[in-house]
Amino acid sequence: MIDKRVSDLATAVAPIFDGAVIMVGGFGTSGIPFGLLAALLDHGTRDLTIIANNAGTGEDALALLLRENRVSRVICSYPRSPGSVWFEKRYEEGLIELEVVPQGTLAERIRAAGSGIGGFFTPTAYGTLLAEGKETRVIDGVGYVFEKPLPADFALIRAEQADRWGNLRYHATARNFNPVMAMAAKHTIAEVRILADEPLEPESVITPGIFVNSVVEFGVRP
Amino acid sequence: MIDKRVSDLATAVAPIFDGAVIMVGGFGTSGIPFGLLAALLDHGTRDLTIIANNAGTGEDALALLLRENRVSRVICSYPRSPGSVWFEKRYEEGLIELEVVPQGTLAERIRAAGSGIGGFFTPTAYGTLLAEGKETRVIDGVGYVFEKPLPADFALIRAEQADRWGNLRYHATARNFNPVMAMAAKHTIAEVRILADEPLEPESVITPGIFVNSVVEFGVRP
Amino acid sequence: MKPLDENGMAARLAQDIPDGAYVNLGIGLPNRVAHFVPAGREVMYHTENGLLGVGPVPRTEQEDPELINASKKLVTMVPGASLFDHTLSFAMMRGNHLSIAVLGAYQVAENGDLANWATLEQNFPPAVGGAMDLVAGVPQIYALMRHNSRDGAPKVLKRCTYPLTGAGVLTRVYTDLCVLEVTPEGFKLIDLAEGNSLEEVQAVTEARILT
Amino acid sequence: MKPLDENGMAARLAQDIPDGAYVNLGIGLPNRVAHFVPAGREVMYHTENGLLGVGPVPRTEQEDPELINASKKLVTMVPGASLFDHTLSFAMMRGNHLSIAVLGAYQVAENGDLANWATLEQNFPPAVGGAMDLVAGVPQIYALMRHNSRDGAPKVLKRCTYPLTGAGVLTRVYTDLCVLEVTPEGFKLIDLAEGNSLEEVQAVTEARILT
């Protein structure tokens, strides 16, 4: 029997180890797995690499991981945003290695990892500082940068609804990076607002359960 | 005002010209735009390149285009299937140039064209006849073949439901190649079973209307 | 010789699919495996045309002309099924998300080579479908095939003579006569269809069968 | 000098968005353009975080904390809107499907260069977001920005001094003082904010403004 439900957040994050590469879904405050991030903070692992669009705001759970020096590396498109105080402080202290990736390239590199693609040429960032040191190629008159897949050990994602097979649906713009990250990690953990007893309607599934290792209910909406 | 509805199939295919490269959605008999293909036959254009998974069966509308010698080139993954009589006959007569592409590579090349990706490395077909003459690369110990984007002048697709903005939903396994082809053509024409007066529910949209140029109701389900 | 019939072959292979597996079923005979899930197991069958959770053949009143498998046959969906487009379907294959793929074969060889897409006939258009994507991304590849062709030509070979779908990709071979595991030393017998002896099967097999 | 306020700038730009256009609105001031669609036009505003069809700011009872724009502000949806993930959202940008993108800018130059992601300050972490994807794939790029920085430093330049987001990508520049078209010869004046003269505006602009 396929049953991906786990009883609580602590159980869900228990497999995460020191030095893990962790994708965190969300954009702004929408679709961020705050429950799983709080459990990760309690879990105590260190030396983490975080792949996410943003790098925490105020004293939210992602910012707290930075404050508590659990994160040694951040790969993201927009780390500096209003309230990203702990990221900026740790970055200025030289405690965090930062890789800034254009947002679409970040999504596409994650997709490549989840789809078995070995790398791709994108026009994004061609001729800019972010392409320095990278392989480039002109194809049919357009300049492209070669980008590699970006995989992870874990993906922490947030969805609206799940069933026991791990099928997921999202709500509004909380979808964002969550479906693509679910595909690209060795172990994907989904925090969901509603864990349904019945299977989701097959047409409405956005993330098929094959991509998901565990689901845990966390009924709060931010 | 955005209104992509057209009144009939003939009007929908009127922009198609001799020598056009045309994507045709569908897999087997599911999700094939039979109404648009019949209208294309009446339209009379010649020297067409067809990009599709299969190459027609029996006397269906795609097979008839082959019978009537309207097609000079076929790019597809599975041209020979039970009943693909007209494809086989024209191929044996040397009247059709055939490019066989692995099914996932076909989908991914179409996606690259629709997504602005200049090319990608796929492990599919590495070391086989289908990789002969192609650029290859070994990345982290795995062999890959370089594949280029595959764009088209037109995409003829089939969906379950549309609204006036061109948003589309599909039914069951009739989704297949239709959403990705919709992204990759300069001009995408959707035949739909139901043309709704009300907008589709935003969460349920699979193909956003930005990818669709015209929609026409053709209420038959094969 | 007592060869299994097609249902017998599909049922035999289904016995080896573990509970909870995600299994792609290829065109033809492999699609039939979906009819034989051993009691007490839940298996999610994947079909390349965009469905995870293929169920049995529909009763007449359940038939939906737009719900088909890779063989273009009508199917149903099991609870927990999901529908998606071709790009996501092939991401599942190529991206190493499936556990097992079951494919038909023209020829298999003791070095794990698989040939199932093209012959050497002139004017016979090749048709590759999703086979090369599957062998590129699915860790366990099972061939399901008749042991020999209808005219008696061997298909379980030392080396394939047809163009390869993939080199060294096979894990197991299920035929109407036996089940073979592909090992670094060659084909190793797992079991024989009831009523057949190793000597009989070896006599109609080009490759050496190790025990 | 009579500079427009932020709403005035957004409303001025909105006048130039044609009926039926698909328009990405970037973070900050550009997001405000969605509030000003001229009467009789239907425009589909795109936000990188997965929504095509951004509507106005919600009334309190309409607020949905998970329905936001690129600036992380609450929004609504217009009829015909659709929701999708980041891969499809950026396929729309990079794949040449949008008509126009409106972006904020640190600096713009008469050769069409745009700088809006990094300064030269030490210890100031850069943040690129979706800007480089937009300039790579959207045919018309409009900058929407104050003409000069708060301390009076010029932002409409002969050449950018900050690292570029894209070289030669700009189509137009909308500031609180004027609207400029980027031409092979340099910036060409389209119009002036009411109550300002070309001489006044040229006096506070590093680049030459052609007429």
XYZ file of N, CA and C in Angstrom, chain B residues 18-115:
294
model
N 1.367 27.138 -47.973
C 2.190 26.066 -48.560
C 3.579 26.081 -47.934
N 4.099 24.902 -47.628
C 5.445 24.800 -47.061
C 5.504 25.014 -45.562
N 4.354 25.184 -44.923
C 4.334 25.453 -43.482
C 4.787 24.239 -42.667
N 5.397 24.520 -41.516
C 5.730 23.500 -40.526
C 4.596 23.489 -39.505
N 3.947 22.332 -39.356
C 2.717 22.254 -38.554
C 2.836 21.180 -37.484
N 2.686 21.568 -36.228
C 2.576 20.590 -35.150
C 1.128 20.128 -35.041
N 0.960 18.838 -34.813
C -0.383 18.279 -34.645
C -0.419 17.514 -33.328
N -1.239 17.956 -32.394
C -1.353 17.324 -31.087
C -1.985 15.950 -31.184
N -1.924 15.218 -30.067
C -2.581 13.926 -30.002
C -1.622 12.770 -29.857
N -2.169 11.649 -29.405
C -1.437 10.397 -29.230
C -2.448 9.304 -29.518
N -2.121 8.421 -30.484
C -3.142 7.465 -30.906
C -4.318 8.239 -31.464
N -5.517 7.929 -30.990
C -6.693 8.664 -31.456
C -7.164 9.688 -30.430
N -6.367 9.902 -29.378
C -6.784 10.740 -28.260
C -6.152 12.122 -28.354
N -6.983 13.161 -28.402
C -6.460 14.524 -28.430
C -6.000 14.980 -29.796
N -6.419 14.297 -30.855
C -6.066 14.732 -32.213
C -7.122 15.724 -32.706
N -6.687 16.832 -33.299
C -7.651 17.837 -33.793
C -8.206 17.424 -35.148
N -9.095 16.437 -35.147
C -9.591 15.883 -36.408
C -10.364 16.919 -37.231
N -11.072 17.793 -36.556
C -11.824 18.824 -37.279
C -10.885 19.764 -38.029
N -9.844 20.236 -37.360
C -8.887 21.139 -37.998
C -8.145 20.451 -39.138
N -7.800 19.158 -38.942
C -7.095 18.429 -40.004
C -7.977 18.265 -41.236
N -9.263 17.995 -41.022
C -10.188 17.886 -42.155
C -10.284 19.240 -42.880
N -10.327 20.320 -42.104
C -10.389 21.656 -42.712
C -9.095 21.970 -43.461
N -7.966 21.486 -42.939
C -6.677 21.699 -43.609
C -6.644 20.963 -44.944
N -7.238 19.776 -44.965
C -7.328 19.013 -46.221
C -8.122 19.819 -47.255
N -9.260 20.353 -46.845
C -10.077 21.189 -47.738
C -9.333 22.456 -48.159
N -8.530 22.971 -47.249
C -7.812 24.233 -47.485
C -6.832 24.085 -48.649
N -6.298 22.854 -48.833
C -5.541 22.559 -50.047
C -4.054 22.849 -50.026
N -3.499 23.317 -48.912
C -2.057 23.642 -48.888
C -1.209 22.382 -49.043
N -0.006 22.572 -49.593
C 0.886 21.475 -49.956
C 2.253 21.653 -49.303
N 3.092 20.617 -49.508
C 4.506 20.684 -49.115
C 4.636 20.952 -47.607
N 3.755 20.349 -46.843
C 3.735 20.587 -45.402
C 4.745 19.693 -44.680
N 5.299 20.216 -43.588
C 6.046 19.401 -42.631
C 5.134 19.160 -41.435
N 4.949 17.907 -41.078
C 4.091 17.561 -39.941
C 4.952 17.076 -38.782
N 4.779 17.705 -37.621
C 5.428 17.275 -36.379
C 4.331 16.690 -35.501
N 4.422 15.406 -35.202
C 3.362 14.743 -34.439
C 3.926 13.468 -33.833
N 3.219 12.883 -32.877
C 3.727 11.627 -32.329
C 3.552 10.480 -33.311
N 2.383 10.402 -33.942
C 2.075 9.326 -34.889
C 1.806 9.929 -36.270
N 1.669 9.052 -37.271
C 1.538 9.544 -38.647
C 0.244 9.074 -39.293
N -0.839 9.078 -38.514
C -2.139 8.772 -39.089
C -2.448 7.285 -39.102
N -3.741 6.981 -39.058
C -4.208 5.594 -39.016
C -5.410 5.469 -39.938
N -5.468 4.370 -40.686
C -6.629 4.105 -41.538
C -6.847 5.255 -42.496
N -8.063 5.768 -42.505
C -8.397 6.883 -43.399
C -8.718 8.124 -42.569
N -8.047 8.252 -41.423
C -8.306 9.449 -40.618
C -7.708 10.677 -41.310
N -8.010 11.854 -40.759
C -7.700 13.094 -41.468
C -6.202 13.288 -41.675
N -5.369 12.797 -40.741
C -3.924 12.925 -40.923
C -3.462 11.985 -42.046
N -4.022 10.761 -42.051
C -3.695 9.804 -43.117
C -4.116 10.357 -44.480
N -5.242 11.053 -44.530
C -5.720 11.589 -45.809
C -4.785 12.672 -46.355
N -4.208 13.472 -45.468
C -3.222 14.468 -45.916
C -2.038 13.773 -46.583
N -1.663 12.616 -46.035
C -0.573 11.832 -46.628
C -1.021 11.228 -47.954
N -2.218 10.655 -47.979
C -2.739 10.050 -49.209
C -2.772 11.069 -50.343
N -3.191 12.296 -50.009
C -3.333 13.342 -51.028
C -2.017 14.057 -51.332
N -0.907 13.509 -50.826
C 0.425 14.059 -51.119
C 0.593 15.528 -50.713
N 0.008 15.881 -49.589
C 0.171 17.253 -49.101
C 1.386 17.395 -48.188
N 1.929 16.252 -47.770
C 2.978 16.253 -46.746
C 4.286 15.799 -47.380
N 5.338 16.606 -47.205
C 6.630 16.208 -47.770
C 7.603 15.756 -46.696
N 7.269 16.025 -45.428
C 8.221 15.700 -44.361
C 7.438 15.396 -43.089
N 7.897 14.367 -42.371
C 7.257 13.990 -41.114
C 8.336 13.908 -40.037
N 8.108 14.579 -38.911
C 9.005 14.482 -37.756
C 8.175 13.858 -36.651
N 8.506 12.637 -36.263
C 7.637 11.983 -35.297
C 8.339 10.834 -34.597
N 7.744 10.329 -33.515
C 8.399 9.284 -32.726
C 7.927 7.893 -33.130
N 6.693 7.780 -33.573
C 6.129 6.454 -33.829
C 5.263 6.484 -35.078
N 5.904 6.622 -36.267
C 5.112 6.751 -37.501
C 4.407 5.455 -37.885
N 5.069 4.326 -37.650
C 4.517 3.041 -38.056
C 3.695 2.467 -36.917
N 2.392 2.400 -37.087
C 1.544 1.776 -36.072
C 0.458 1.022 -36.821
N -0.300 0.172 -36.126
C -1.315 -0.595 -36.848
C -2.239 0.356 -37.614
N -2.336 0.155 -38.907
C -3.229 0.977 -39.709
C -2.600 2.208 -40.319
N -1.287 2.398 -40.130
C -0.647 3.586 -40.706
C -0.317 3.330 -42.176
N -1.331 2.957 -42.925
C -1.168 2.461 -44.288
C -0.666 3.550 -45.230
N -1.295 4.731 -45.167
C -0.918 5.781 -46.115
C 0.472 6.333 -45.808
N 0.818 6.428 -44.545
C 2.183 6.838 -44.236
C 3.172 5.845 -44.834
N 2.944 4.542 -44.581
C 3.886 3.527 -45.050
C 4.014 3.529 -46.570
N 2.865 3.694 -47.241
C 2.872 3.686 -48.714
C 3.679 4.871 -49.261
N 3.408 6.055 -48.755
C 4.113 7.236 -49.261
C 5.594 7.195 -48.889
N 5.880 6.613 -47.717
C 7.282 6.482 -47.301
C 8.020 5.522 -48.222
N 7.393 4.382 -48.533
C 8.023 3.404 -49.422
C 8.212 3.963 -50.829
N 7.307 4.830 -51.248
C 7.436 5.472 -52.559
C 8.515 6.549 -52.576
N 9.078 6.824 -51.400
C 10.128 7.845 -51.327
C 9.593 9.257 -51.406
N 8.314 9.436 -51.135
C 7.701 10.765 -51.248
C 7.768 11.553 -49.938
N 8.183 10.868 -48.872
C 8.194 11.535 -47.567
C 9.557 11.410 -46.925
N 10.067 12.549 -46.501
C 11.282 12.569 -45.715
C 10.871 12.341 -44.259
N 11.537 11.385 -43.586
C 11.140 11.035 -42.217
C 12.270 11.326 -41.245
N 11.957 12.031 -40.151
C 12.900 12.173 -39.042
C 12.265 11.518 -37.816
N 12.884 10.415 -37.363
C 12.366 9.731 -36.176
C 13.070 10.293 -34.944
N 12.292 10.768 -33.983
C 12.820 11.390 -32.767
C 12.254 10.636 -31.572
N 13.086 10.239 -30.613
C 12.527 9.596 -29.414
C 11.435 10.479 -28.792
N 10.415 9.846 -28.282
C 9.206 10.571 -27.878
C 9.464 11.669 -26.842
N 10.305 11.352 -25.854
C 10.606 12.355 -24.822
C 11.472 13.476 -25.369
N 12.353 13.145 -26.285
C 13.187 14.174 -26.920
C 12.323 15.068 -27.796
N 11.343 14.471 -28.467
C 10.399 15.257 -29.272
C 9.669 16.272 -28.383
N 9.124 15.804 -27.258
C 8.407 16.697 -26.342
C 9.345 17.784 -25.801
N 10.577 17.396 -25.460
C 11.518 18.339 -24.849
C 12.035 19.353 -25.867
N 12.226 18.931 -27.121
C 12.653 19.880 -28.165
C 11.544 20.901 -28.435
N 10.309 20.445 -28.414
C 9.174 21.352 -28.612
C 9.096 22.325 -27.440
N 9.277 21.796 -26.219
C 9.270 22.668 -25.043
C 10.377 23.713 -25.119
N 11.582 23.298 -25.547
C 12.702 24.242 -25.659
C 12.323 25.385 -26.609
N 11.704 25.052 -27.731
C 11.306 26.086 -28.689
C 10.319 27.064 -28.051
N 9.405 26.551 -27.265
C 8.401 27.403 -26.637
C 8.900 28.171 -25.437
N 10.051 27.761 -24.908
C 10.559 28.331 -23.653
C 11.813 29.173 -23.839
